[in-house]
Amino acid sequence: MAYIEVKRLYKRYRMGENVIEANRDINFSINKGELVIILGSSGAGKSTLLNVLGGMDTFDEGQVVIDGTDLANFNDYQRTEYRRRDIGFVFQFYNLIANLTARENVELAVEISEQPLDPGQVLTDVGLKERMDNFPAQLSGGEQQRVAIARAVAKQPKLLLCDEPTGALDYETGKQVLQLLQDMSRKKGATVIIVTHNGALAPIADRVIHLRDATVDKITINPKPQDIKTLEY
């Protein structure tokens, strides 16, 4: 059985008298431990889908079964517990707390986790051993993104959701971030989903879900994902 099964998913927003379908008849499956890219242009429904998978948003029709549990059956408390227990989030714009150091930002996240990793060790693993006592304003964009990844990884999430994680980074830093995410899949066994509009990233994924006009256009499988070291984008 797949780790994630999405069947006939619909998500609608009402704007006055108009109804907008952000996700329409979405169907796909993802295996445990895969690195998956959800690819599509702006407005294709990528971020909405990510929010649904992460329990940050509800949906109107269909099934979203993750690790044997259908999110449609969750109440607000259960969604909160699901996010706390199983999900790690990495956003494009970091969302770090400005008056906390890098270490404190990670420590704050692991306080709500059942089996967290050591914040200092995780920050060391992402190359920030010498920077963990700096505040966000004292860090570069790439360093801040690595703190955000450390914060997500330290929870030891089953599912790591990343919304345009390299969108605000330079080329070399972006590749470092992608390597960290791939390592979470390959070495830690986490299921990693990256939302992006950048088709050049597709070769590094085990599975690529192409979204177009709010629905799945096609799904491609990469039997041998490309090594990130050789990736050019």
Coordinates of N, CA, C and O in Angstrom, one line a residue, residues 20-157:
I20 N -14.1 29.1 -7.1 CA -12.8 28.8 -7.8 C -12.4 27.4 -7.3 O -12.3 27.2 -6.1
E21 N -12.1 26.6 -8.3 CA -11.5 25.2 -8.0 C -10.0 25.3 -8.0 O -9.4 25.4 -9.0
A22 N -9.4 25.3 -6.8 CA -8.0 25.3 -6.7 C -7.4 24.0 -7.0 O -6.3 23.9 -7.5
N23 N -8.1 22.9 -6.6 CA -7.7 21.6 -6.9 C -8.9 20.8 -7.5 O -10.0 20.9 -6.8
R24 N -8.8 20.2 -8.6 CA -9.9 19.5 -9.3 C -9.6 18.1 -9.7 O -8.7 17.9 -10.5
D25 N -10.3 17.2 -9.1 CA -10.1 15.7 -9.4 C -8.7 15.3 -9.4 O -8.2 14.8 -10.4
I26 N -8.0 15.5 -8.3 CA -6.6 15.2 -8.1 C -6.5 13.7 -7.7 O -7.1 13.3 -6.8
N27 N -5.6 13.0 -8.4 CA -5.4 11.6 -8.1 C -3.9 11.3 -8.3 O -3.3 11.5 -9.3
F28 N -3.3 10.7 -7.2 CA -1.9 10.2 -7.3 C -1.6 9.4 -6.0 O -2.3 9.4 -5.0
S29 N -0.5 8.7 -6.1 CA 0.0 7.9 -4.9 C 1.5 8.2 -4.8 O 2.2 8.5 -5.8
I30 N 2.0 8.1 -3.6 CA 3.4 8.3 -3.2 C 3.8 7.2 -2.3 O 3.1 6.9 -1.3
N31 N 5.0 6.6 -2.5 CA 5.5 5.6 -1.7 C 6.3 6.2 -0.5 O 6.9 7.3 -0.7
K32 N 6.4 5.4 0.5 CA 7.2 5.9 1.7 C 8.7 6.1 1.3 O 9.3 5.2 0.6
G33 N 9.3 7.2 1.7 CA 10.7 7.4 1.5 C 11.0 8.0 0.1 O 12.2 8.3 -0.2
E34 N 10.0 8.3 -0.7 CA 10.3 8.9 -2.0 C 10.6 10.4 -1.9 O 10.0 11.1 -1.0
L35 N 11.3 10.9 -2.8 CA 11.5 12.3 -3.0 C 10.6 12.7 -4.2 O 10.8 12.2 -5.3
V36 N 9.6 13.5 -4.0 CA 8.6 13.8 -5.0 C 8.6 15.3 -5.3 O 8.7 16.1 -4.4
I37 N 8.5 15.6 -6.5 CA 8.3 17.0 -6.9 C 7.0 17.2 -7.5 O 6.5 16.5 -8.4
I38 N 6.2 18.2 -7.0 CA 5.0 18.7 -7.6 C 5.3 19.9 -8.4 O 5.7 20.9 -7.9
L39 N 5.1 19.8 -9.7 CA 5.6 20.8 -10.6 C 4.4 21.5 -11.4 O 3.5 20.8 -11.8
G40 N 4.5 22.8 -11.5 CA 3.5 23.5 -12.2 C 3.7 25.0 -12.1 O 4.4 25.5 -11.3
S41 N 3.0 25.7 -13.0 CA 3.2 27.2 -13.1 C 2.4 27.8 -11.9 O 1.6 27.1 -11.2
S42 N 2.6 29.1 -11.8 CA 1.8 29.8 -10.7 C 0.3 29.7 -11.0 O -0.1 29.8 -12.1
G43 N -0.4 29.4 -9.9 CA -1.9 29.2 -10.1 C -2.3 27.8 -10.5 O -3.6 27.6 -10.6
A44 N -1.4 26.9 -10.6 CA -1.8 25.5 -10.9 C -2.4 24.7 -9.8 O -3.0 23.7 -10.0
G45 N -2.3 25.2 -8.6 CA -2.8 24.6 -7.4 C -1.8 23.8 -6.5 O -2.2 23.1 -5.6
K46 N -0.5 24.1 -6.7 CA 0.5 23.4 -6.0 C 0.5 23.7 -4.5 O 0.5 22.7 -3.7
S47 N 0.5 24.9 -4.1 CA 0.6 25.3 -2.7 C -0.7 24.9 -2.0 O -0.6 24.4 -0.8
T48 N -1.8 25.0 -2.7 CA -3.1 24.5 -2.1 C -3.0 23.0 -1.8 O -3.4 22.6 -0.7
L49 N -2.5 22.2 -2.7 CA -2.3 20.8 -2.5 C -1.4 20.5 -1.3 O -1.6 19.6 -0.5
L50 N -0.3 21.3 -1.3 CA 0.7 21.1 -0.2 C 0.0 21.4 1.2 O 0.2 20.6 2.2
N51 N -0.8 22.4 1.2 CA -1.5 22.8 2.5 C -2.5 21.7 2.9 O -2.6 21.4 4.1
V52 N -3.1 21.1 1.9 CA -4.0 20.0 2.2 C -3.3 18.8 2.8 O -3.7 18.2 3.8
L53 N -2.2 18.4 2.1 CA -1.4 17.3 2.6 C -0.8 17.5 4.0 O -0.7 16.5 4.7
G54 N -0.5 18.7 4.3 CA 0.1 19.0 5.6 C -1.0 19.3 6.7 O -0.6 19.6 7.8
G55 N -2.2 19.2 6.4 CA -3.3 19.4 7.4 C -3.4 20.9 7.7 O -4.1 21.2 8.8
M56 N -2.9 21.8 6.9 CA -3.1 23.2 7.2 C -4.4 23.7 6.6 O -4.9 24.8 6.9
D57 N -5.0 22.9 5.7 CA -6.2 23.3 5.0 C -7.1 22.1 4.8 O -6.6 20.9 4.7
T58 N -8.4 22.2 4.8 CA -9.3 21.1 4.6 C -9.6 21.0 3.1 O -9.1 21.9 2.3
F59 N -10.4 20.1 2.7 CA -10.8 19.9 1.3 C -12.3 19.6 1.2 O -12.9 19.2 2.2
D60 N -12.8 19.7 0.0 CA -14.3 19.6 -0.1 C -14.8 18.2 -0.5 O -15.9 17.8 -0.1
E61 N -14.0 17.5 -1.3 CA -14.4 16.2 -1.8 C -13.2 15.3 -1.9 O -12.1 15.8 -2.1
G62 N -13.4 14.0 -1.9 CA -12.3 13.1 -2.1 C -11.7 12.5 -0.9 O -12.2 12.6 0.2
Q63 N -10.6 11.8 -1.1 CA -9.8 11.1 0.0 C -8.4 11.6 -0.1 O -7.8 11.7 -1.1
V64 N -7.8 11.8 1.1 CA -6.4 12.0 1.3 C -5.9 11.1 2.4 O -6.1 11.4 3.6
V65 N -5.4 9.9 2.0 CA -5.1 8.9 3.0 C -3.6 8.9 3.1 O -2.8 8.7 2.1
I66 N -3.1 9.2 4.3 CA -1.7 9.2 4.6 C -1.4 8.2 5.8 O -1.9 8.3 6.8
D67 N -0.5 7.3 5.5 CA -0.1 6.3 6.4 C -1.4 5.5 7.0 O -1.5 5.3 8.2
G68 N -2.3 5.3 6.1 CA -3.5 4.5 6.4 C -4.6 5.3 7.1 O -5.7 4.8 7.4
T69 N -4.5 6.6 7.2 CA -5.5 7.5 7.9 C -6.0 8.5 6.9 O -5.2 9.2 6.2
D70 N -7.3 8.6 6.7 CA -7.9 9.6 5.8 C -8.1 10.9 6.5 O -8.8 11.1 7.6
L71 N -7.4 12.0 6.0 CA -7.5 13.3 6.6 C -8.9 13.9 6.6 O -9.2 14.8 7.4
A72 N -9.7 13.4 5.8 CA -11.1 13.9 5.7 C -11.8 13.7 7.0 O -12.8 14.4 7.3
N73 N -11.4 12.7 7.8 CA -12.1 12.4 9.0 C -11.5 13.2 10.2 O -12.1 13.0 11.3
F74 N -10.5 14.0 10.0 CA -9.9 14.7 11.1 C -10.8 15.9 11.6 O -11.3 16.6 10.7
N75 N -10.9 16.1 12.9 CA -11.4 17.4 13.4 C -10.2 18.3 13.6 O -9.0 18.0 13.3
D76 N -10.4 19.5 14.1 CA -9.4 20.6 14.2 C -8.3 20.1 15.1 O -7.1 20.3 14.8
Y77 N -8.6 19.4 16.2 CA -7.6 18.9 17.2 C -6.8 17.9 16.5 O -5.5 17.9 16.7
Q78 N -7.4 17.0 15.8 CA -6.6 15.9 15.2 C -5.7 16.4 14.1 O -4.6 15.9 13.9
R79 N -6.1 17.4 13.3 CA -5.2 18.1 12.3 C -4.0 18.7 13.0 O -2.9 18.6 12.5
T80 N -4.3 19.3 14.1 CA -3.2 20.0 14.9 C -2.2 18.9 15.3 O -0.9 19.1 15.2
E81 N -2.7 17.8 15.9 CA -1.8 16.7 16.3 C -1.0 16.1 15.2 O 0.1 15.7 15.3
Y82 N -1.7 16.0 14.1 CA -1.1 15.4 12.9 C 0.1 16.3 12.4 O 1.2 15.8 12.1
R83 N -0.1 17.6 12.4 CA 1.0 18.5 12.0 C 2.1 18.5 13.0 O 3.3 18.5 12.6
R84 N 1.8 18.4 14.2 CA 2.8 18.4 15.3 C 3.6 17.1 15.2 O 4.8 17.1 15.4
R85 N 2.9 16.0 15.0 CA 3.6 14.7 15.1 C 4.3 14.2 13.9 O 5.4 13.6 13.9
D86 N 3.7 14.4 12.7 CA 4.1 13.8 11.5 C 4.8 14.7 10.4 O 5.4 14.2 9.5
I87 N 4.5 16.0 10.5 CA 4.8 16.9 9.4 C 6.0 17.9 9.7 O 6.0 18.4 10.8
G88 N 6.8 18.1 8.8 CA 7.8 19.1 8.8 C 7.6 20.1 7.6 O 7.3 19.6 6.5
F89 N 7.6 21.4 7.8 CA 7.4 22.3 6.8 C 8.6 23.1 6.5 O 9.3 23.6 7.4
V90 N 8.9 23.4 5.2 CA 10.0 24.3 4.8 C 9.4 25.2 3.8 O 8.9 24.8 2.7
F91 N 9.4 26.5 4.1 CA 8.7 27.5 3.2 C 9.8 28.3 2.5 O 11.0 28.3 2.9
Q92 N 9.4 29.0 1.5 CA 10.3 29.8 0.7 C 10.9 30.9 1.5 O 12.1 31.3 1.3
F93 N 10.1 31.5 2.4 CA 10.6 32.7 3.1 C 10.9 32.5 4.6 O 10.7 33.4 5.4
Y94 N 11.3 31.3 4.9 CA 11.9 30.9 6.2 C 11.0 30.9 7.4 O 11.0 30.0 8.1
N95 N 10.3 32.1 7.6 CA 9.4 32.2 8.8 C 10.2 31.9 10.1 O 9.6 31.3 11.0
L96 N 11.4 32.5 10.2 CA 12.1 32.4 11.5 C 11.7 33.5 12.4 O 11.2 34.5 12.0
I97 N 11.8 33.2 13.7 CA 11.5 34.2 14.7 C 12.7 35.1 14.9 O 13.8 34.6 15.3
A98 N 12.5 36.4 14.7 CA 13.7 37.3 14.6 C 14.5 37.5 15.8 O 15.7 37.7 15.8
N99 N 13.8 37.4 17.0 CA 14.5 37.7 18.3 C 15.0 36.4 18.9 O 15.3 36.4 20.1
L100 N 15.0 35.3 18.2 CA 15.6 34.0 18.6 C 16.8 33.7 17.8 O 16.8 33.9 16.6
T101 N 17.8 33.1 18.4 CA 18.9 32.6 17.6 C 18.6 31.4 16.7 O 17.5 30.8 16.9
A102 N 19.5 31.0 15.9 CA 19.2 29.8 15.0 C 18.9 28.6 15.9 O 18.0 27.9 15.7
R103 N 19.8 28.4 16.9 CA 19.5 27.3 17.8 C 18.2 27.4 18.5 O 17.4 26.4 18.6
E104 N 17.8 28.6 19.0 CA 16.5 28.7 19.7 C 15.3 28.5 18.8 O 14.3 28.0 19.2
N105 N 15.5 28.9 17.5 CA 14.4 28.7 16.5 C 14.2 27.2 16.4 O 13.0 26.7 16.3
V106 N 15.2 26.4 16.3 CA 15.1 24.9 16.2 C 14.6 24.3 17.5 O 13.7 23.5 17.5
E107 N 15.1 24.8 18.6 CA 14.7 24.3 19.9 C 13.2 24.5 20.1 O 12.5 23.6 20.7
L108 N 12.7 25.6 19.7 CA 11.2 25.9 19.8 C 10.4 24.9 19.1 O 9.4 24.4 19.6
A109 N 10.9 24.5 17.9 CA 10.1 23.5 17.1 C 10.1 22.1 17.8 O 9.1 21.4 17.8
V110 N 11.3 21.7 18.3 CA 11.4 20.4 18.8 C 10.7 20.2 20.2 O 10.4 19.1 20.6
E111 N 10.3 21.3 20.8 CA 9.6 21.2 22.1 C 8.2 20.5 21.9 O 7.7 19.9 22.9
I112 N 7.7 20.5 20.7 CA 6.4 19.9 20.5 C 6.5 18.6 19.8 O 5.5 18.0 19.4
S113 N 7.7 18.0 19.7 CA 7.9 16.8 19.0 C 8.1 15.6 20.0 O 8.6 15.8 21.2
E114 N 7.7 14.4 19.6 CA 7.8 13.3 20.5 C 9.2 12.7 20.6 O 9.7 12.3 21.6
Q115 N 9.9 12.6 19.4 CA 11.3 12.1 19.4 C 12.2 13.0 18.6 O 12.7 12.6 17.5
P116 N 12.5 14.2 19.1 CA 13.3 15.1 18.3 C 14.7 14.7 18.3 O 15.2 14.0 19.2
L117 N 15.4 15.2 17.3 CA 16.9 15.2 17.2 C 17.4 16.3 18.0 O 16.8 17.3 18.3
D118 N 18.7 16.3 18.3 CA 19.4 17.3 19.0 C 19.6 18.6 18.1 O 20.2 18.5 17.0
P119 N 19.0 19.7 18.5 CA 19.1 20.9 17.7 C 20.5 21.3 17.3 O 20.7 21.7 16.1
G120 N 21.5 21.2 18.2 CA 22.8 21.6 17.9 C 23.4 20.7 16.8 O 24.1 21.1 15.9
Q121 N 23.1 19.4 16.9 CA 23.7 18.4 16.0 C 23.1 18.6 14.6 O 23.7 18.5 13.6
V122 N 21.8 18.9 14.5 CA 21.1 19.1 13.2 C 21.6 20.4 12.6 O 21.9 20.4 11.4
L123 N 21.8 21.4 13.3 CA 22.4 22.7 12.8 C 23.8 22.4 12.3 O 24.3 23.0 11.3
T124 N 24.6 21.6 13.0 CA 25.9 21.2 12.5 C 25.8 20.4 11.2 O 26.6 20.7 10.3
D125 N 24.9 19.5 11.1 CA 24.7 18.7 9.9 C 24.4 19.6 8.7 O 24.7 19.2 7.6
V126 N 23.7 20.7 8.9 CA 23.4 21.6 7.8 C 24.4 22.7 7.6 O 24.2 23.7 6.8
G127 N 25.6 22.5 8.2 CA 26.7 23.4 8.0 C 26.7 24.7 8.8 O 27.3 25.7 8.4
L128 N 26.0 24.7 9.9 CA 25.8 26.0 10.7 C 26.4 25.9 12.1 O 26.0 26.6 13.0
K129 N 27.4 25.0 12.3 CA 28.0 24.8 13.6 C 28.5 26.1 14.2 O 28.4 26.4 15.4
E130 N 29.1 27.0 13.3 CA 29.7 28.2 13.8 C 28.6 29.4 13.8 O 29.0 30.5 14.2
R131 N 27.4 29.1 13.4 CA 26.4 30.2 13.3 C 25.2 30.0 14.1 O 24.3 30.8 14.1
M132 N 25.2 29.0 14.9 CA 23.9 28.6 15.6 C 23.5 29.6 16.7 O 22.3 29.6 17.1
D133 N 24.4 30.4 17.1 CA 24.1 31.4 18.2 C 23.8 32.8 17.5 O 23.7 33.8 18.3
N134 N 23.8 32.9 16.2 CA 23.4 34.1 15.5 C 21.9 34.3 15.3 O 21.2 33.3 15.2
F135 N 21.5 35.5 15.3 CA 20.1 35.8 15.0 C 19.8 35.8 13.5 O 20.8 36.0 12.7
P136 N 18.6 35.6 13.1 CA 18.3 35.6 11.7 C 18.9 36.7 10.9 O 19.4 36.6 9.7
A137 N 18.8 38.0 11.4 CA 19.3 39.1 10.7 C 20.8 39.1 10.5 O 21.3 39.8 9.6
Q138 N 21.5 38.3 11.2 CA 22.9 38.1 11.1 C 23.3 37.0 10.1 O 24.5 36.7 9.9
L139 N 22.3 36.3 9.5 CA 22.6 35.2 8.6 C 22.2 35.6 7.2 O 21.3 36.4 7.0
S140 N 22.9 35.0 6.2 CA 22.5 35.2 4.8 C 21.2 34.4 4.5 O 20.7 33.6 5.4
G141 N 20.6 34.7 3.3 CA 19.4 34.0 3.0 C 19.6 32.5 3.0 O 18.7 31.8 3.4
G142 N 20.7 32.0 2.4 CA 20.9 30.6 2.4 C 21.1 30.0 3.8 O 20.6 28.9 4.1
E143 N 21.7 30.7 4.7 CA 21.9 30.3 6.1 C 20.5 30.2 6.8 O 20.2 29.3 7.5
Q144 N 19.7 31.2 6.5 CA 18.4 31.2 7.1 C 17.5 30.1 6.6 O 16.8 29.4 7.4
Q145 N 17.6 29.7 5.3 CA 16.9 28.6 4.8 C 17.4 27.3 5.4 O 16.6 26.4 5.7
R146 N 18.7 27.2 5.7 CA 19.2 26.0 6.3 C 18.7 25.9 7.7 O 18.5 24.8 8.2
V147 N 18.6 27.0 8.4 CA 17.9 27.0 9.8 C 16.5 26.4 9.7 O 16.1 25.6 10.5
A148 N 15.8 26.9 8.6 CA 14.4 26.5 8.5 C 14.3 25.0 8.2 O 13.5 24.3 8.7
I149 N 15.3 24.5 7.4 CA 15.3 23.1 7.1 C 15.7 22.3 8.4 O 15.1 21.3 8.7
A150 N 16.7 22.8 9.2 CA 17.1 22.2 10.4 C 15.9 22.1 11.4 O 15.7 21.1 12.1
R151 N 15.1 23.2 11.4 CA 13.9 23.2 12.3 C 12.9 22.1 11.9 O 12.3 21.5 12.8
A152 N 12.7 21.9 10.6 CA 11.8 20.9 10.1 C 12.4 19.5 10.4 O 11.7 18.6 10.8
V153 N 13.7 19.3 10.1 CA 14.3 18.0 10.1 C 14.4 17.6 11.6 O 14.3 16.4 11.9
A154 N 14.6 18.5 12.5 CA 14.9 18.1 13.9 C 13.6 17.4 14.5 O 13.8 16.7 15.5
K155 N 12.5 17.7 14.0 CA 11.3 17.0 14.4 C 11.2 15.5 14.1 O 10.4 14.8 14.6
Q156 N 12.1 15.1 13.2 CA 12.1 13.8 12.6 C 10.7 13.5 12.0 O 10.1 12.5 12.4
P157 N 10.3 14.3 11.1 CA 9.0 14.1 10.5 C 8.9 12.9 9.6 O 9.9 12.6 9.0

